[in-house]
Amino acid sequence: MQIMLCAICNISSGNCSEDCKYCTQSRFVKTDIIKYKQKDIEQIVLEAKMAKKNHALGFCLVSAGLGLDDTKLEYICKAAHAVKKAEPELMLIACNGLASLDQCKELVKAGVFSYNHNLETSKEFYPQICSTHSWQSRFETNLNAKEAGLMLCCGGIYGLGESEDDRISFRKSLKELEPFSSPINFFIHNENFSIKPKKLSTDEALNIIKQSKKDLPNTHIMIAGGREAVLKERQYEVFEYGASAVVIGDYLTTKGEEACKDIQELEKRGFSFVTQCH
Ligand code: SF4
């Protein structure tokens, strides 16, 4: 079986004005994460080269914050051009919060292939995990990205205390957007978070993957944050439950499985890696 690997590059970290209760980059959460406004473009290119070496097809430029403004857009386009020049085969994904149609069009011009903006959870549950922006604004950003010609990478996070009905409603909304890929994150508990939901069990997490594939049969289900923490030694079973993509390397503010260990384990199980997305 062929699977798709994606790597994340945190190009602007922390100090986010928003109060998403599951995110260590929010300025409402006390954390000791490294914060910076703009990562050097040279460093981004180095990380892109490393991602390519690790068989990644997707390379995601992620910035903290509510959304794009002119300065940020210009910086991201510059980074996108530099990565494309150094590693033309990488599929560039931008993940920069709320974006207008015109801003998405600029990203397309800079060589970005896909936009990642997660709905995170159901529209009904969303106000309980964020009060500074609306779920609807997230949904609209996805519509803008789609209209601009970007492929959608849209998913969310499970284990925030949402109900089964919320999960059904969340996947129904994802289905409306028909994303190319859908990242599934599992909430990682942190004593500094104000929410203390019940921990997801491994079986529950695997079942979420299975249900996601059932509801989104034409979408790549991508396993992202929380893979190691929640699935532990069963993490490579995700493909039996419908996943066809994983994030390799570190996540935004948490450590991931070492990329080379992941690749070894995946190859040992007979997986090969997608090198083109069409
Ligand atoms: S908008 Fe993004 S970076 Fe900011 S707190 Fe929410 S999830 Fe974190």
mmCIF file of C-alpha atoms and ligand atoms in Angstrom:
data_model
loop_
_atom_site.group_PDB
_atom_site.id
_atom_site.type_symbol
_atom_site.label_atom_id
_atom_site.label_comp_id
_atom_site.label_asym_id
_atom_site.label_seq_id
_atom_site.Cartn_x
_atom_site.Cartn_y
_atom_site.Cartn_z
ATOM 1 C CA MET A 1 0.000 0.000 0.000
ATOM 2 C CA GLN A 2 1.145 3.498 -0.814
ATOM 3 C CA ILE A 3 0.727 6.202 1.787
ATOM 4 C CA MET A 4 1.269 9.939 1.745
ATOM 5 C CA LEU A 5 3.647 11.644 4.158
ATOM 6 C CA CYS A 6 3.419 15.304 5.088
ATOM 7 C CA ALA A 7 5.780 17.475 7.107
ATOM 8 C CA ILE A 8 4.906 20.621 9.025
ATOM 9 C CA CYS A 9 7.008 23.758 9.223
ATOM 10 C CA ASN A 10 6.044 26.172 11.975
ATOM 11 C CA ILE A 11 7.009 29.458 10.333
ATOM 12 C CA SER A 12 5.487 31.789 12.927
ATOM 13 C CA SER A 13 4.999 30.491 16.430
ATOM 14 C CA GLY A 14 3.001 31.513 19.484
ATOM 15 C CA ASN A 15 1.504 34.767 20.797
ATOM 16 C CA CYS A 16 -1.773 34.103 19.044
ATOM 17 C CA SER A 17 -4.592 36.516 19.858
ATOM 18 C CA GLU A 18 -7.178 33.711 19.781
ATOM 19 C CA ASP A 19 -8.415 31.627 22.705
ATOM 20 C CA CYS A 20 -8.667 28.128 21.179
ATOM 21 C CA LYS A 21 -8.655 26.056 24.350
ATOM 22 C CA TYR A 22 -6.665 23.154 22.893
ATOM 23 C CA CYS A 23 -3.781 25.220 21.547
ATOM 24 C CA THR A 24 -0.501 26.048 23.274
ATOM 25 C CA GLN A 25 0.072 28.904 20.831
ATOM 26 C CA SER A 26 -2.820 30.904 22.274
ATOM 27 C CA ARG A 27 -1.707 33.821 24.435
ATOM 28 C CA PHE A 28 -4.404 32.767 26.929
ATOM 29 C CA VAL A 29 -2.483 29.554 27.676
ATOM 30 C CA LYS A 30 0.607 29.653 29.893
ATOM 31 C CA THR A 31 3.332 27.671 28.122
ATOM 32 C CA ASP A 32 7.039 27.615 27.553
ATOM 33 C CA ILE A 33 6.900 27.014 23.797
ATOM 34 C CA ILE A 34 9.418 28.849 21.620
ATOM 35 C CA LYS A 35 7.807 31.959 20.148
ATOM 36 C CA TYR A 36 8.919 33.828 17.042
ATOM 37 C CA LYS A 37 7.305 36.033 14.439
ATOM 38 C CA GLN A 38 9.013 34.856 11.258
ATOM 39 C CA LYS A 39 11.314 31.887 10.787
ATOM 40 C CA ASP A 40 14.251 32.631 8.455
ATOM 41 C CA ILE A 41 13.469 31.635 4.882
ATOM 42 C CA GLU A 42 16.818 29.790 4.719
ATOM 43 C CA GLN A 43 15.769 27.646 7.675
ATOM 44 C CA ILE A 44 12.410 26.924 6.018
ATOM 45 C CA VAL A 45 14.211 25.757 2.874
ATOM 46 C CA LEU A 46 16.487 23.524 4.971
ATOM 47 C CA GLU A 47 13.452 21.942 6.599
ATOM 48 C CA ALA A 48 11.847 21.472 3.172
ATOM 49 C CA LYS A 49 14.944 19.642 1.972
ATOM 50 C CA MET A 50 14.850 17.435 5.055
ATOM 51 C CA ALA A 51 11.150 16.722 4.475
ATOM 52 C CA LYS A 52 11.878 15.672 0.898
ATOM 53 C CA LYS A 53 14.671 13.425 2.092
ATOM 54 C CA ASN A 54 12.203 11.838 4.506
ATOM 55 C CA HIS A 55 9.852 11.001 1.595
ATOM 56 C CA ALA A 56 7.331 13.733 2.397
ATOM 57 C CA LEU A 57 5.104 14.766 -0.471
ATOM 58 C CA GLY A 58 3.343 17.553 1.421
ATOM 59 C CA PHE A 59 5.154 20.416 3.109
ATOM 60 C CA CYS A 60 2.982 22.703 5.181
ATOM 61 C CA LEU A 61 3.860 26.306 6.031
ATOM 62 C CA VAL A 62 1.991 26.962 9.264
ATOM 63 C CA SER A 63 1.671 30.284 11.036
ATOM 64 C CA ALA A 64 -0.058 31.050 14.332
ATOM 65 C CA GLY A 65 -2.614 33.825 14.461
ATOM 66 C CA LEU A 66 -6.164 34.586 13.430
ATOM 67 C CA GLY A 67 -5.423 34.996 9.761
ATOM 68 C CA LEU A 68 -3.519 36.630 6.960
ATOM 69 C CA ASP A 69 -2.616 40.294 6.641
ATOM 70 C CA ASP A 70 -0.481 41.932 3.941
ATOM 71 C CA THR A 71 2.835 41.478 5.774
ATOM 72 C CA LYS A 72 2.194 37.843 6.561
ATOM 73 C CA LEU A 73 0.945 37.089 3.071
ATOM 74 C CA GLU A 74 4.038 38.638 1.524
ATOM 75 C CA TYR A 75 6.306 36.605 3.818
ATOM 76 C CA ILE A 76 4.471 33.349 3.128
ATOM 77 C CA CYS A 77 4.576 33.930 -0.638
ATOM 78 C CA LYS A 78 8.322 34.585 -0.356
ATOM 79 C CA ALA A 79 8.787 31.369 1.619
ATOM 80 C CA ALA A 80 6.639 29.451 -0.878
ATOM 81 C CA HIS A 81 8.715 30.693 -3.834
ATOM 82 C CA ALA A 82 11.948 29.734 -2.052
ATOM 83 C CA VAL A 83 10.714 26.225 -1.205
ATOM 84 C CA LYS A 84 9.376 25.664 -4.711
ATOM 85 C CA LYS A 85 12.710 26.724 -6.169
ATOM 86 C CA ALA A 86 14.671 24.378 -3.896
ATOM 87 C CA GLU A 87 12.272 21.411 -3.935
ATOM 88 C CA PRO A 88 9.892 21.731 -6.899
ATOM 89 C CA GLU A 89 8.322 18.326 -6.304
ATOM 90 C CA LEU A 90 7.077 19.113 -2.815
ATOM 91 C CA MET A 91 3.369 19.795 -2.660
ATOM 92 C CA LEU A 92 3.081 23.079 -0.791
ATOM 93 C CA ILE A 93 0.348 23.538 1.756
ATOM 94 C CA ALA A 94 -0.346 26.845 3.499
ATOM 95 C CA CYS A 95 -1.995 26.965 6.909
ATOM 96 C CA ASN A 96 -2.361 30.546 7.941
ATOM 97 C CA GLY A 97 -5.776 30.972 9.521
ATOM 98 C CA LEU A 98 -8.636 32.952 8.070
ATOM 99 C CA ALA A 99 -8.069 33.968 4.460
ATOM 100 C CA SER A 100 -10.079 35.946 1.920
ATOM 101 C CA LEU A 101 -10.601 34.882 -1.680
ATOM 102 C CA ASP A 102 -8.019 37.413 -2.918
ATOM 103 C CA GLN A 103 -5.444 36.244 -0.377
ATOM 104 C CA CYS A 104 -5.981 32.632 -1.448
ATOM 105 C CA LYS A 105 -5.474 33.661 -5.070
ATOM 106 C CA GLU A 106 -2.123 35.210 -4.133
ATOM 107 C CA LEU A 107 -1.076 31.925 -2.534
ATOM 108 C CA VAL A 108 -1.959 30.067 -5.726
ATOM 109 C CA LYS A 109 0.243 32.486 -7.683
ATOM 110 C CA ALA A 110 3.111 31.758 -5.270
ATOM 111 C CA GLY A 111 2.916 28.031 -6.010
ATOM 112 C CA VAL A 112 0.791 26.869 -3.067
ATOM 113 C CA PHE A 113 -1.193 23.749 -3.921
ATOM 114 C CA SER A 114 -3.452 23.310 -0.922
ATOM 115 C CA TYR A 115 -4.839 25.289 2.011
ATOM 116 C CA ASN A 116 -5.192 23.789 5.469
ATOM 117 C CA HIS A 117 -7.796 25.332 7.696
ATOM 118 C CA ASN A 118 -9.465 22.901 10.044
ATOM 119 C CA LEU A 119 -13.079 23.188 11.109
ATOM 120 C CA GLU A 120 -11.768 21.570 14.319
ATOM 121 C CA THR A 121 -15.115 20.262 15.568
ATOM 122 C CA SER A 122 -18.859 20.643 15.061
ATOM 123 C CA LYS A 123 -20.415 24.073 14.637
ATOM 124 C CA GLU A 124 -22.588 23.359 17.694
ATOM 125 C CA PHE A 125 -19.637 22.547 20.006
ATOM 126 C CA TYR A 126 -17.204 25.140 18.652
ATOM 127 C CA PRO A 127 -18.283 28.050 20.947
ATOM 128 C CA GLN A 128 -17.238 25.926 23.933
ATOM 129 C CA ILE A 129 -13.650 25.721 22.723
ATOM 130 C CA CYS A 130 -13.184 29.155 21.164
ATOM 131 C CA SER A 131 -14.871 32.503 21.758
ATOM 132 C CA THR A 132 -12.701 34.878 19.726
ATOM 133 C CA HIS A 133 -13.746 33.816 16.238
ATOM 134 C CA SER A 134 -16.575 31.812 14.765
ATOM 135 C CA TRP A 135 -16.804 28.347 13.291
ATOM 136 C CA GLN A 136 -18.561 29.955 10.326
ATOM 137 C CA SER A 137 -15.489 32.088 9.575
ATOM 138 C CA ARG A 138 -13.471 28.857 9.388
ATOM 139 C CA PHE A 139 -15.967 27.294 7.035
ATOM 140 C CA GLU A 140 -15.952 30.398 4.810
ATOM 141 C CA THR A 141 -12.160 30.377 4.581
ATOM 142 C CA ASN A 142 -12.384 26.859 3.184
ATOM 143 C CA LEU A 143 -14.919 28.039 0.611
ATOM 144 C CA ASN A 144 -12.574 30.897 -0.350
ATOM 145 C CA ALA A 145 -9.647 28.518 -0.718
ATOM 146 C CA LYS A 146 -11.690 26.197 -2.874
ATOM 147 C CA GLU A 147 -12.937 29.021 -5.079
ATOM 148 C CA ALA A 148 -9.359 30.245 -5.552
ATOM 149 C CA GLY A 149 -8.398 26.812 -6.886
ATOM 150 C CA LEU A 150 -6.580 25.493 -3.833
ATOM 151 C CA MET A 151 -7.078 21.876 -2.804
ATOM 152 C CA LEU A 152 -8.560 21.647 0.663
ATOM 153 C CA CYS A 153 -6.856 20.075 3.614
ATOM 154 C CA CYS A 154 -9.532 20.312 6.291
ATOM 155 C CA GLY A 155 -10.113 18.269 9.417
ATOM 156 C CA GLY A 156 -9.981 18.835 13.124
ATOM 157 C CA ILE A 157 -9.352 17.581 16.592
ATOM 158 C CA TYR A 158 -11.103 14.880 18.598
ATOM 159 C CA GLY A 159 -11.195 14.354 22.327
ATOM 160 C CA LEU A 160 -12.094 17.912 23.367
ATOM 161 C CA GLY A 161 -15.167 16.723 25.251
ATOM 162 C CA GLU A 162 -17.419 16.719 22.176
ATOM 163 C CA SER A 163 -20.362 14.321 22.042
ATOM 164 C CA GLU A 164 -20.989 11.601 19.475
ATOM 165 C CA ASP A 165 -23.612 13.887 17.866
ATOM 166 C CA ASP A 166 -20.932 16.587 17.567
ATOM 167 C CA ARG A 167 -18.646 14.145 15.780
ATOM 168 C CA ILE A 168 -21.403 13.239 13.337
ATOM 169 C CA SER A 169 -22.229 16.888 12.696
ATOM 170 C CA PHE A 170 -18.522 17.758 12.276
ATOM 171 C CA ARG A 171 -17.998 15.068 9.644
ATOM 172 C CA LYS A 172 -21.202 16.129 7.882
ATOM 173 C CA SER A 173 -19.750 19.638 7.525
ATOM 174 C CA LEU A 174 -16.444 18.222 6.282
ATOM 175 C CA LYS A 175 -18.343 16.217 3.696
ATOM 176 C CA GLU A 176 -19.915 19.432 2.363
ATOM 177 C CA LEU A 177 -16.413 20.761 1.692
ATOM 178 C CA GLU A 178 -15.121 17.536 0.109
ATOM 179 C CA PRO A 179 -11.502 18.091 1.145
ATOM 180 C CA PHE A 180 -8.598 16.477 -0.692
ATOM 181 C CA SER A 181 -7.172 15.515 2.676
ATOM 182 C CA SER A 182 -8.518 15.611 6.207
ATOM 183 C CA PRO A 183 -6.130 15.731 9.159
ATOM 184 C CA ILE A 184 -7.297 14.056 12.334
ATOM 185 C CA ASN A 185 -5.684 15.276 15.538
ATOM 186 C CA PHE A 186 -6.225 13.730 18.950
ATOM 187 C CA PHE A 187 -6.236 16.145 21.871
ATOM 188 C CA ILE A 188 -3.105 15.977 23.996
ATOM 189 C CA HIS A 189 -3.787 16.827 27.614
ATOM 190 C CA ASN A 190 -1.746 19.619 29.124
ATOM 191 C CA GLU A 191 -2.048 20.869 32.698
ATOM 192 C CA ASN A 192 -2.083 24.465 31.460
ATOM 193 C CA PHE A 193 -5.248 24.002 29.424
ATOM 194 C CA SER A 194 -8.541 25.067 30.992
ATOM 195 C CA ILE A 195 -10.349 22.063 29.488
ATOM 196 C CA LYS A 196 -9.895 18.633 31.078
ATOM 197 C CA PRO A 197 -11.916 16.257 28.895
ATOM 198 C CA LYS A 198 -11.959 12.487 29.312
ATOM 199 C CA LYS A 199 -8.995 10.898 27.535
ATOM 200 C CA LEU A 200 -9.686 9.109 24.270
ATOM 201 C CA SER A 201 -8.977 5.399 24.330
ATOM 202 C CA THR A 202 -6.946 3.797 21.552
ATOM 203 C CA ASP A 203 -9.978 1.843 20.335
ATOM 204 C CA GLU A 204 -12.082 4.996 20.264
ATOM 205 C CA ALA A 205 -9.395 6.824 18.266
ATOM 206 C CA LEU A 206 -9.117 3.981 15.738
ATOM 207 C CA ASN A 207 -12.874 3.929 15.412
ATOM 208 C CA ILE A 208 -12.865 7.687 14.697
ATOM 209 C CA ILE A 209 -10.467 7.037 11.810
ATOM 210 C CA LYS A 210 -12.703 4.263 10.484
ATOM 211 C CA GLN A 211 -15.797 6.442 10.697
ATOM 212 C CA SER A 212 -13.995 9.364 9.036
ATOM 213 C CA LYS A 213 -13.064 7.228 6.041
ATOM 214 C CA LYS A 214 -16.600 5.899 5.836
ATOM 215 C CA ASP A 215 -18.025 9.431 5.812
ATOM 216 C CA LEU A 216 -15.323 10.858 3.502
ATOM 217 C CA PRO A 217 -14.548 7.998 1.109
ATOM 218 C CA ASN A 218 -12.812 10.185 -1.474
ATOM 219 C CA THR A 219 -10.599 12.052 0.992
ATOM 220 C CA HIS A 220 -7.129 11.155 2.249
ATOM 221 C CA ILE A 221 -7.541 10.672 5.997
ATOM 222 C CA MET A 222 -4.342 11.997 7.519
ATOM 223 C CA ILE A 223 -3.282 11.199 11.054
ATOM 224 C CA ALA A 224 -1.604 14.160 12.702
ATOM 225 C CA GLY A 225 -1.080 15.334 16.301
ATOM 226 C CA GLY A 226 -1.696 12.871 19.101
ATOM 227 C CA ARG A 227 -0.861 9.792 17.002
ATOM 228 C CA GLU A 228 1.918 8.672 19.329
ATOM 229 C CA ALA A 229 0.245 9.795 22.572
ATOM 230 C CA VAL A 230 -3.154 8.215 21.947
ATOM 231 C CA LEU A 231 -2.421 5.263 19.666
ATOM 232 C CA LYS A 232 0.913 4.292 21.208
ATOM 233 C CA GLU A 233 2.157 0.921 19.934
ATOM 234 C CA ARG A 234 -0.939 0.605 17.729
ATOM 235 C CA GLN A 235 -0.153 3.764 15.758
ATOM 236 C CA TYR A 236 0.761 1.927 12.563
ATOM 237 C CA GLU A 237 -2.631 0.201 12.522
ATOM 238 C CA VAL A 238 -4.232 3.461 11.348
ATOM 239 C CA PHE A 239 -3.995 2.335 7.708
ATOM 240 C CA GLU A 240 -6.137 -0.724 8.413
ATOM 241 C CA TYR A 241 -8.845 1.683 9.603
ATOM 242 C CA GLY A 242 -8.835 3.897 6.511
ATOM 243 C CA ALA A 243 -6.000 6.390 6.943
ATOM 244 C CA SER A 244 -3.790 6.906 3.890
ATOM 245 C CA ALA A 245 -1.568 9.743 5.105
ATOM 246 C CA VAL A 246 0.424 10.696 8.189
ATOM 247 C CA VAL A 247 2.309 13.720 9.416
ATOM 248 C CA ILE A 248 5.951 12.883 9.985
ATOM 249 C CA GLY A 249 8.439 14.685 12.181
ATOM 250 C CA ASP A 250 7.495 17.185 14.850
ATOM 251 C CA TYR A 251 4.105 18.833 15.138
ATOM 252 C CA LEU A 252 3.690 22.542 15.794
ATOM 253 C CA THR A 253 4.548 22.550 19.461
ATOM 254 C CA THR A 254 4.799 18.872 20.364
ATOM 255 C CA LYS A 255 7.399 16.290 19.445
ATOM 256 C CA GLY A 256 6.469 13.656 16.909
ATOM 257 C CA GLU A 257 7.943 10.241 16.330
ATOM 258 C CA GLU A 258 11.394 10.636 14.791
ATOM 259 C CA ALA A 259 10.915 10.727 11.015
ATOM 260 C CA CYS A 260 13.576 8.105 10.334
ATOM 261 C CA LYS A 261 12.055 5.734 12.898
ATOM 262 C CA ASP A 262 8.626 6.222 11.319
ATOM 263 C CA ILE A 263 9.990 5.526 7.850
ATOM 264 C CA GLN A 264 11.787 2.396 9.027
ATOM 265 C CA GLU A 265 8.667 1.109 10.761
ATOM 266 C CA LEU A 266 6.467 1.872 7.771
ATOM 267 C CA GLU A 267 8.839 0.246 5.283
ATOM 268 C CA LYS A 268 9.124 -2.782 7.548
ATOM 269 C CA ARG A 269 5.343 -3.132 7.276
ATOM 270 C CA GLY A 270 5.503 -3.000 3.474
ATOM 271 C CA PHE A 271 4.317 0.563 2.896
ATOM 272 C CA SER A 272 5.759 2.731 0.147
ATOM 273 C CA PHE A 273 5.357 6.460 -0.200
ATOM 274 C CA VAL A 274 3.337 8.474 -2.693
ATOM 275 C CA THR A 275 5.563 10.698 -4.796
ATOM 276 C CA GLN A 276 2.861 12.477 -6.792
ATOM 277 C CA CYS A 277 -0.638 13.504 -5.886
ATOM 278 C CA HIS A 278 -2.382 13.208 -9.261
HETATM 279 S S1 SF4 B 1 -6.053 30.504 15.897
HETATM 280 FE FE1 SF4 B 1 -4.662 28.777 15.527
HETATM 281 S S2 SF4 B 1 -2.729 29.344 16.502
HETATM 282 FE FE2 SF4 B 1 -4.300 30.704 17.307
HETATM 283 S S3 SF4 B 1 -4.967 29.750 19.226
HETATM 284 FE FE3 SF4 B 1 -6.371 29.071 17.595
HETATM 285 S S4 SF4 B 1 -5.510 27.142 16.824
HETATM 286 FE FE4 SF4 B 1 -3.902 28.190 18.014
#
